[in-house]
Amino acid sequence: NAGVMQNPRHLVRRRGQEARLRCSPMKGHSHVYWYRQLPEEGLKFMVYLQKENIIDESGMPKERFSAEFPKEGPSILRIQQVVRGDSAAYFCASVTDNLNTGELFFGEGSRLTVL
Amino acid sequence: GNSVTQMEGPVTLSEEAFLTINCTYTATGYPSLFWYVQYPGEGLQLLLKATKADDKGSNKGFEATYRKETTSFHLEKGSVQVSDSAVYFCALSDRVNFNKFYFGSGTKLNVKP
């Protein structure tokens, strides 16, 4: 049973370009979370999605950032017109539908560097 | 609302020393509590968890007890190793509110030989 898969692991973009980060949750998981981690800092919640639905996007900047989790395929976090401040590690995590279990499984992260 | 507060780091210990990382929480319901560990350059891994009051989670020599009366979930290990050097995150999940998760700010542990 493969874990949470994120790609790319490393991404370099110039200011103004677009970054697309992909996350495939664990098999059987239909809930996905995205977190951002700046160097030497903690995790900042960005968005929580279920298949075809955004449940909570309160942590995501209103501009330039968007997320989706289509019926088929991975979840995608999209950052348009990147700026240097977007440089960070972006982690995806998934959880089963069983709310009593409540354990998050994390991917290895995608590290975005904006030049 | 829900939140998690954990002690600031870094915490520096010598090998075989006793470790405590404090974690307290506020919650409106009956959360599950977790400790995650992050090694350099990697994602977070679940270290242990507890789903109800008085439960003790344990793994790899680490332990934490869900204390409802003190709203705490302190992480302990009797004898740390250099390989335990990592960042430790305390977290809770609100199973009532769409399964939202709340993380502490993380505590960096450095263990010296």
mmCIF file of C-alpha atoms in Angstrom:
data_model
loop_
_atom_site.group_PDB
_atom_site.id
_atom_site.type_symbol
_atom_site.label_atom_id
_atom_site.label_comp_id
_atom_site.label_asym_id
_atom_site.label_seq_id
_atom_site.Cartn_x
_atom_site.Cartn_y
_atom_site.Cartn_z
ATOM 1 C CA ASN A 1 0.000 0.000 0.000
ATOM 2 C CA ALA A 2 1.846 3.033 -1.285
ATOM 3 C CA GLY A 3 2.002 6.055 0.938
ATOM 4 C CA VAL A 4 1.141 9.619 0.071
ATOM 5 C CA MET A 5 2.992 10.525 -3.106
ATOM 6 C CA GLN A 6 3.996 14.066 -3.903
ATOM 7 C CA ASN A 7 5.695 15.403 -7.002
ATOM 8 C CA PRO A 8 7.826 17.057 -7.883
ATOM 9 C CA ARG A 9 10.052 16.741 -4.836
ATOM 10 C CA HIS A 10 11.951 19.840 -5.864
ATOM 11 C CA LEU A 11 10.768 22.642 -8.103
ATOM 12 C CA VAL A 12 12.577 25.792 -9.152
ATOM 13 C CA ARG A 13 10.632 28.677 -10.659
ATOM 14 C CA ARG A 14 11.427 32.243 -11.571
ATOM 15 C CA ARG A 15 9.312 35.072 -10.261
ATOM 16 C CA GLY A 16 6.073 35.366 -12.183
ATOM 17 C CA GLN A 17 5.945 31.730 -13.297
ATOM 18 C CA GLU A 18 3.403 29.165 -12.191
ATOM 19 C CA ALA A 19 4.028 26.258 -9.841
ATOM 20 C CA ARG A 20 1.918 23.097 -9.805
ATOM 21 C CA LEU A 21 2.323 20.622 -7.009
ATOM 22 C CA ARG A 22 0.669 17.229 -7.119
ATOM 23 C CA CYS A 23 -0.427 14.888 -4.386
ATOM 24 C CA SER A 24 -1.790 11.372 -4.654
ATOM 25 C CA PRO A 25 -3.291 10.290 -1.325
ATOM 26 C CA MET A 26 -2.991 6.859 0.153
ATOM 27 C CA LYS A 27 -5.212 4.233 -1.390
ATOM 28 C CA GLY A 28 -8.687 4.474 0.058
ATOM 29 C CA HIS A 29 -8.231 8.006 1.369
ATOM 30 C CA SER A 30 -10.539 10.676 0.055
ATOM 31 C CA HIS A 31 -9.489 13.568 2.306
ATOM 32 C CA VAL A 32 -6.435 15.666 1.496
ATOM 33 C CA TYR A 33 -4.742 18.486 3.369
ATOM 34 C CA TRP A 34 -2.076 20.887 2.186
ATOM 35 C CA TYR A 35 0.383 22.537 4.563
ATOM 36 C CA ARG A 36 3.198 24.996 4.015
ATOM 37 C CA GLN A 37 6.417 24.998 6.001
ATOM 38 C CA LEU A 38 8.911 27.803 5.857
ATOM 39 C CA PRO A 39 12.530 27.015 6.779
ATOM 40 C CA GLU A 40 12.957 26.401 10.504
ATOM 41 C CA GLU A 41 9.256 27.004 11.098
ATOM 42 C CA GLY A 42 6.170 24.948 11.860
ATOM 43 C CA LEU A 43 3.359 23.803 9.633
ATOM 44 C CA LYS A 44 0.813 26.262 8.372
ATOM 45 C CA PHE A 45 -2.546 24.838 7.307
ATOM 46 C CA MET A 46 -3.595 25.908 3.846
ATOM 47 C CA VAL A 47 -6.554 23.897 2.593
ATOM 48 C CA TYR A 48 -8.604 20.768 3.262
ATOM 49 C CA LEU A 49 -10.300 18.986 0.383
ATOM 50 C CA GLN A 50 -12.443 15.989 -0.271
ATOM 51 C CA LYS A 51 -13.030 14.571 -3.725
ATOM 52 C CA GLU A 52 -14.456 17.409 -5.839
ATOM 53 C CA ASN A 53 -15.041 19.615 -2.792
ATOM 54 C CA ILE A 54 -13.090 22.244 -0.911
ATOM 55 C CA ILE A 55 -14.018 21.846 2.739
ATOM 56 C CA ASP A 56 -11.835 24.534 4.297
ATOM 57 C CA GLU A 57 -9.544 26.954 2.511
ATOM 58 C CA SER A 58 -9.180 29.398 5.374
ATOM 59 C CA GLY A 59 -5.400 29.080 5.412
ATOM 60 C CA MET A 60 -4.833 29.715 1.758
ATOM 61 C CA PRO A 61 -4.027 33.194 0.426
ATOM 62 C CA LYS A 62 -6.954 34.624 -1.494
ATOM 63 C CA GLU A 63 -4.849 35.554 -4.499
ATOM 64 C CA ARG A 64 -2.591 33.425 -6.694
ATOM 65 C CA PHE A 65 -3.240 30.179 -4.793
ATOM 66 C CA SER A 66 -5.788 27.546 -5.696
ATOM 67 C CA ALA A 67 -6.319 23.868 -4.956
ATOM 68 C CA GLU A 68 -8.394 21.086 -6.384
ATOM 69 C CA PHE A 69 -9.013 17.416 -5.838
ATOM 70 C CA PRO A 70 -10.844 16.024 -8.865
ATOM 71 C CA LYS A 71 -12.850 12.852 -8.982
ATOM 72 C CA GLU A 72 -10.031 11.205 -10.887
ATOM 73 C CA GLY A 73 -6.375 11.983 -10.444
ATOM 74 C CA PRO A 74 -4.238 13.700 -7.852
ATOM 75 C CA SER A 75 -4.892 16.781 -5.798
ATOM 76 C CA ILE A 76 -3.167 19.838 -7.212
ATOM 77 C CA LEU A 77 -1.956 22.952 -5.449
ATOM 78 C CA ARG A 78 -1.414 25.732 -7.939
ATOM 79 C CA ILE A 79 0.509 28.913 -7.309
ATOM 80 C CA GLN A 80 0.319 31.539 -10.008
ATOM 81 C CA GLN A 81 2.826 34.357 -10.522
ATOM 82 C CA VAL A 82 5.146 33.046 -7.840
ATOM 83 C CA VAL A 83 7.149 35.423 -5.661
ATOM 84 C CA ARG A 84 10.232 34.777 -3.555
ATOM 85 C CA GLY A 85 8.099 34.561 -0.423
ATOM 86 C CA ASP A 86 6.424 31.458 -1.844
ATOM 87 C CA SER A 87 9.678 29.537 -1.419
ATOM 88 C CA ALA A 88 8.846 26.824 1.086
ATOM 89 C CA ALA A 89 8.173 23.143 1.528
ATOM 90 C CA TYR A 90 4.610 22.160 0.728
ATOM 91 C CA PHE A 91 3.312 19.032 2.377
ATOM 92 C CA CYS A 92 0.282 17.021 1.485
ATOM 93 C CA ALA A 93 -1.405 14.683 3.920
ATOM 94 C CA SER A 94 -4.339 12.326 3.632
ATOM 95 C CA VAL A 95 -6.697 10.650 6.042
ATOM 96 C CA THR A 96 -9.234 7.883 5.813
ATOM 97 C CA ASP A 97 -12.966 8.447 5.898
ATOM 98 C CA ASN A 98 -13.047 6.800 9.319
ATOM 99 C CA LEU A 99 -13.218 9.808 11.577
ATOM 100 C CA ASN A 100 -12.520 7.676 14.629
ATOM 101 C CA THR A 101 -9.082 6.844 13.313
ATOM 102 C CA GLY A 102 -8.106 10.405 12.545
ATOM 103 C CA GLU A 103 -4.504 9.762 11.629
ATOM 104 C CA LEU A 104 -2.844 11.943 9.022
ATOM 105 C CA PHE A 105 -0.361 10.388 6.650
ATOM 106 C CA PHE A 106 2.129 12.823 5.138
ATOM 107 C CA GLY A 107 3.990 12.865 1.881
ATOM 108 C CA GLU A 108 7.668 13.709 1.618
ATOM 109 C CA GLY A 109 6.896 17.244 0.525
ATOM 110 C CA SER A 110 7.548 19.413 -2.492
ATOM 111 C CA ARG A 111 10.241 22.028 -2.040
ATOM 112 C CA LEU A 112 9.637 25.128 -4.084
ATOM 113 C CA THR A 113 12.438 27.581 -4.716
ATOM 114 C CA VAL A 114 11.604 30.873 -6.397
ATOM 115 C CA LEU A 115 14.545 32.656 -7.977
ATOM 116 C CA GLY B 1 -11.731 27.020 19.609
ATOM 117 C CA ASN B 2 -9.084 24.366 19.182
ATOM 118 C CA SER B 3 -5.373 24.971 19.523
ATOM 119 C CA VAL B 4 -2.121 23.296 20.505
ATOM 120 C CA THR B 5 0.756 24.883 22.424
ATOM 121 C CA GLN B 6 4.099 23.185 22.787
ATOM 122 C CA MET B 7 7.337 24.240 24.361
ATOM 123 C CA GLU B 8 9.725 26.216 22.256
ATOM 124 C CA GLY B 9 13.005 24.796 21.235
ATOM 125 C CA PRO B 10 15.603 24.003 20.506
ATOM 126 C CA VAL B 11 16.044 21.448 23.231
ATOM 127 C CA THR B 12 19.618 20.203 23.510
ATOM 128 C CA LEU B 13 20.378 17.043 25.470
ATOM 129 C CA SER B 14 23.227 14.648 25.875
ATOM 130 C CA GLU B 15 22.791 11.061 24.781
ATOM 131 C CA GLU B 16 20.937 8.913 27.354
ATOM 132 C CA ALA B 17 19.341 11.953 29.013
ATOM 133 C CA PHE B 18 15.641 12.061 29.881
ATOM 134 C CA LEU B 19 13.404 13.935 27.493
ATOM 135 C CA THR B 20 10.195 15.834 28.122
ATOM 136 C CA ILE B 21 8.515 18.021 25.530
ATOM 137 C CA ASN B 22 5.448 19.743 26.903
ATOM 138 C CA CYS B 23 2.227 19.995 24.943
ATOM 139 C CA THR B 24 -1.068 21.474 26.081
ATOM 140 C CA TYR B 25 -4.243 21.869 24.121
ATOM 141 C CA THR B 26 -7.608 23.546 24.071
ATOM 142 C CA ALA B 27 -10.510 21.784 22.458
ATOM 143 C CA THR B 28 -14.250 22.190 22.290
ATOM 144 C CA GLY B 29 -14.976 18.494 21.945
ATOM 145 C CA TYR B 30 -13.178 15.213 22.504
ATOM 146 C CA PRO B 31 -10.121 15.299 20.287
ATOM 147 C CA SER B 32 -7.608 12.667 19.379
ATOM 148 C CA LEU B 33 -4.019 13.644 20.183
ATOM 149 C CA PHE B 34 -0.855 12.912 18.239
ATOM 150 C CA TRP B 35 2.865 13.347 18.218
ATOM 151 C CA TYR B 36 4.562 13.558 14.845
ATOM 152 C CA VAL B 37 8.296 13.575 14.152
ATOM 153 C CA GLN B 38 10.074 15.230 11.235
ATOM 154 C CA TYR B 39 13.634 14.293 10.367
ATOM 155 C CA PRO B 40 15.681 16.743 8.276
ATOM 156 C CA GLY B 41 14.527 16.949 4.686
ATOM 157 C CA GLU B 42 11.600 14.609 5.226
ATOM 158 C CA GLY B 43 7.871 14.718 5.791
ATOM 159 C CA LEU B 44 6.133 14.164 9.098
ATOM 160 C CA GLN B 45 5.740 10.676 10.477
ATOM 161 C CA LEU B 46 3.299 9.627 13.140
ATOM 162 C CA LEU B 47 5.164 8.798 16.328
ATOM 163 C CA LEU B 48 2.258 7.946 18.617
ATOM 164 C CA LYS B 49 -1.347 8.772 19.284
ATOM 165 C CA ALA B 50 -4.104 8.600 21.901
ATOM 166 C CA THR B 51 -7.788 8.752 21.155
ATOM 167 C CA LYS B 52 -9.368 9.220 24.586
ATOM 168 C CA ALA B 53 -8.629 10.428 28.085
ATOM 169 C CA ASP B 54 -6.065 8.413 30.073
ATOM 170 C CA ASP B 55 -4.878 6.566 26.977
ATOM 171 C CA LYS B 56 -1.121 6.218 26.718
ATOM 172 C CA GLY B 57 0.487 6.221 23.299
ATOM 173 C CA SER B 58 3.907 4.664 22.968
ATOM 174 C CA ASN B 59 6.394 3.898 20.216
ATOM 175 C CA LYS B 60 10.181 3.529 19.923
ATOM 176 C CA GLY B 61 10.647 4.280 23.621
ATOM 177 C CA PHE B 62 8.552 7.463 23.463
ATOM 178 C CA GLU B 63 5.405 7.814 25.547
ATOM 179 C CA ALA B 64 2.637 10.357 26.026
ATOM 180 C CA THR B 65 -0.498 10.178 28.164
ATOM 181 C CA TYR B 66 -3.757 11.929 27.276
ATOM 182 C CA ARG B 67 -4.532 13.989 30.393
ATOM 183 C CA LYS B 68 -7.961 15.546 30.144
ATOM 184 C CA GLU B 69 -7.797 17.186 33.597
ATOM 185 C CA THR B 70 -4.668 19.133 32.684
ATOM 186 C CA THR B 71 -5.368 19.232 28.915
ATOM 187 C CA SER B 72 -1.874 17.950 28.281
ATOM 188 C CA PHE B 73 -0.112 15.366 26.153
ATOM 189 C CA HIS B 74 3.561 15.643 27.121
ATOM 190 C CA LEU B 75 6.094 13.572 25.198
ATOM 191 C CA GLU B 76 8.679 11.640 27.212
ATOM 192 C CA LYS B 77 11.570 9.299 26.583
ATOM 193 C CA GLY B 78 13.769 7.813 29.246
ATOM 194 C CA SER B 79 17.032 7.753 27.309
ATOM 195 C CA VAL B 80 17.462 9.690 24.096
ATOM 196 C CA GLN B 81 19.813 8.778 21.285
ATOM 197 C CA VAL B 82 21.571 10.907 18.699
ATOM 198 C CA SER B 83 19.210 9.432 16.110
ATOM 199 C CA ASP B 84 16.259 11.032 17.943
ATOM 200 C CA SER B 85 17.415 14.468 16.796
ATOM 201 C CA ALA B 86 14.456 15.844 14.864
ATOM 202 C CA VAL B 87 11.539 18.243 15.122
ATOM 203 C CA TYR B 88 8.558 17.017 17.127
ATOM 204 C CA PHE B 89 5.020 18.264 16.528
ATOM 205 C CA CYS B 90 2.071 17.866 18.858
ATOM 206 C CA ALA B 91 -1.317 17.803 17.144
ATOM 207 C CA LEU B 92 -4.999 17.260 17.762
ATOM 208 C CA SER B 93 -7.829 16.298 15.508
ATOM 209 C CA ASP B 94 -11.340 17.572 15.962
ATOM 210 C CA ARG B 95 -13.378 14.625 14.858
ATOM 211 C CA VAL B 96 -16.600 16.563 15.109
ATOM 212 C CA ASN B 97 -15.581 19.506 12.969
ATOM 213 C CA PHE B 98 -14.897 17.835 9.624
ATOM 214 C CA ASN B 99 -11.849 16.110 10.998
ATOM 215 C CA LYS B 100 -9.724 19.247 11.173
ATOM 216 C CA PHE B 101 -6.197 18.954 12.475
ATOM 217 C CA TYR B 102 -4.330 21.496 14.566
ATOM 218 C CA PHE B 103 -0.546 21.436 14.956
ATOM 219 C CA GLY B 104 1.771 22.985 17.473
ATOM 220 C CA SER B 105 4.708 25.026 16.256
ATOM 221 C CA GLY B 106 7.180 22.174 16.641
ATOM 222 C CA THR B 107 10.076 21.596 19.020
ATOM 223 C CA LYS B 108 13.520 20.915 17.664
ATOM 224 C CA LEU B 109 15.500 18.334 19.601
ATOM 225 C CA ASN B 110 19.274 18.115 19.321
ATOM 226 C CA VAL B 111 20.941 15.157 20.971
ATOM 227 C CA LYS B 112 24.708 15.325 21.391
ATOM 228 C CA PRO B 113 26.928 12.255 21.687
#
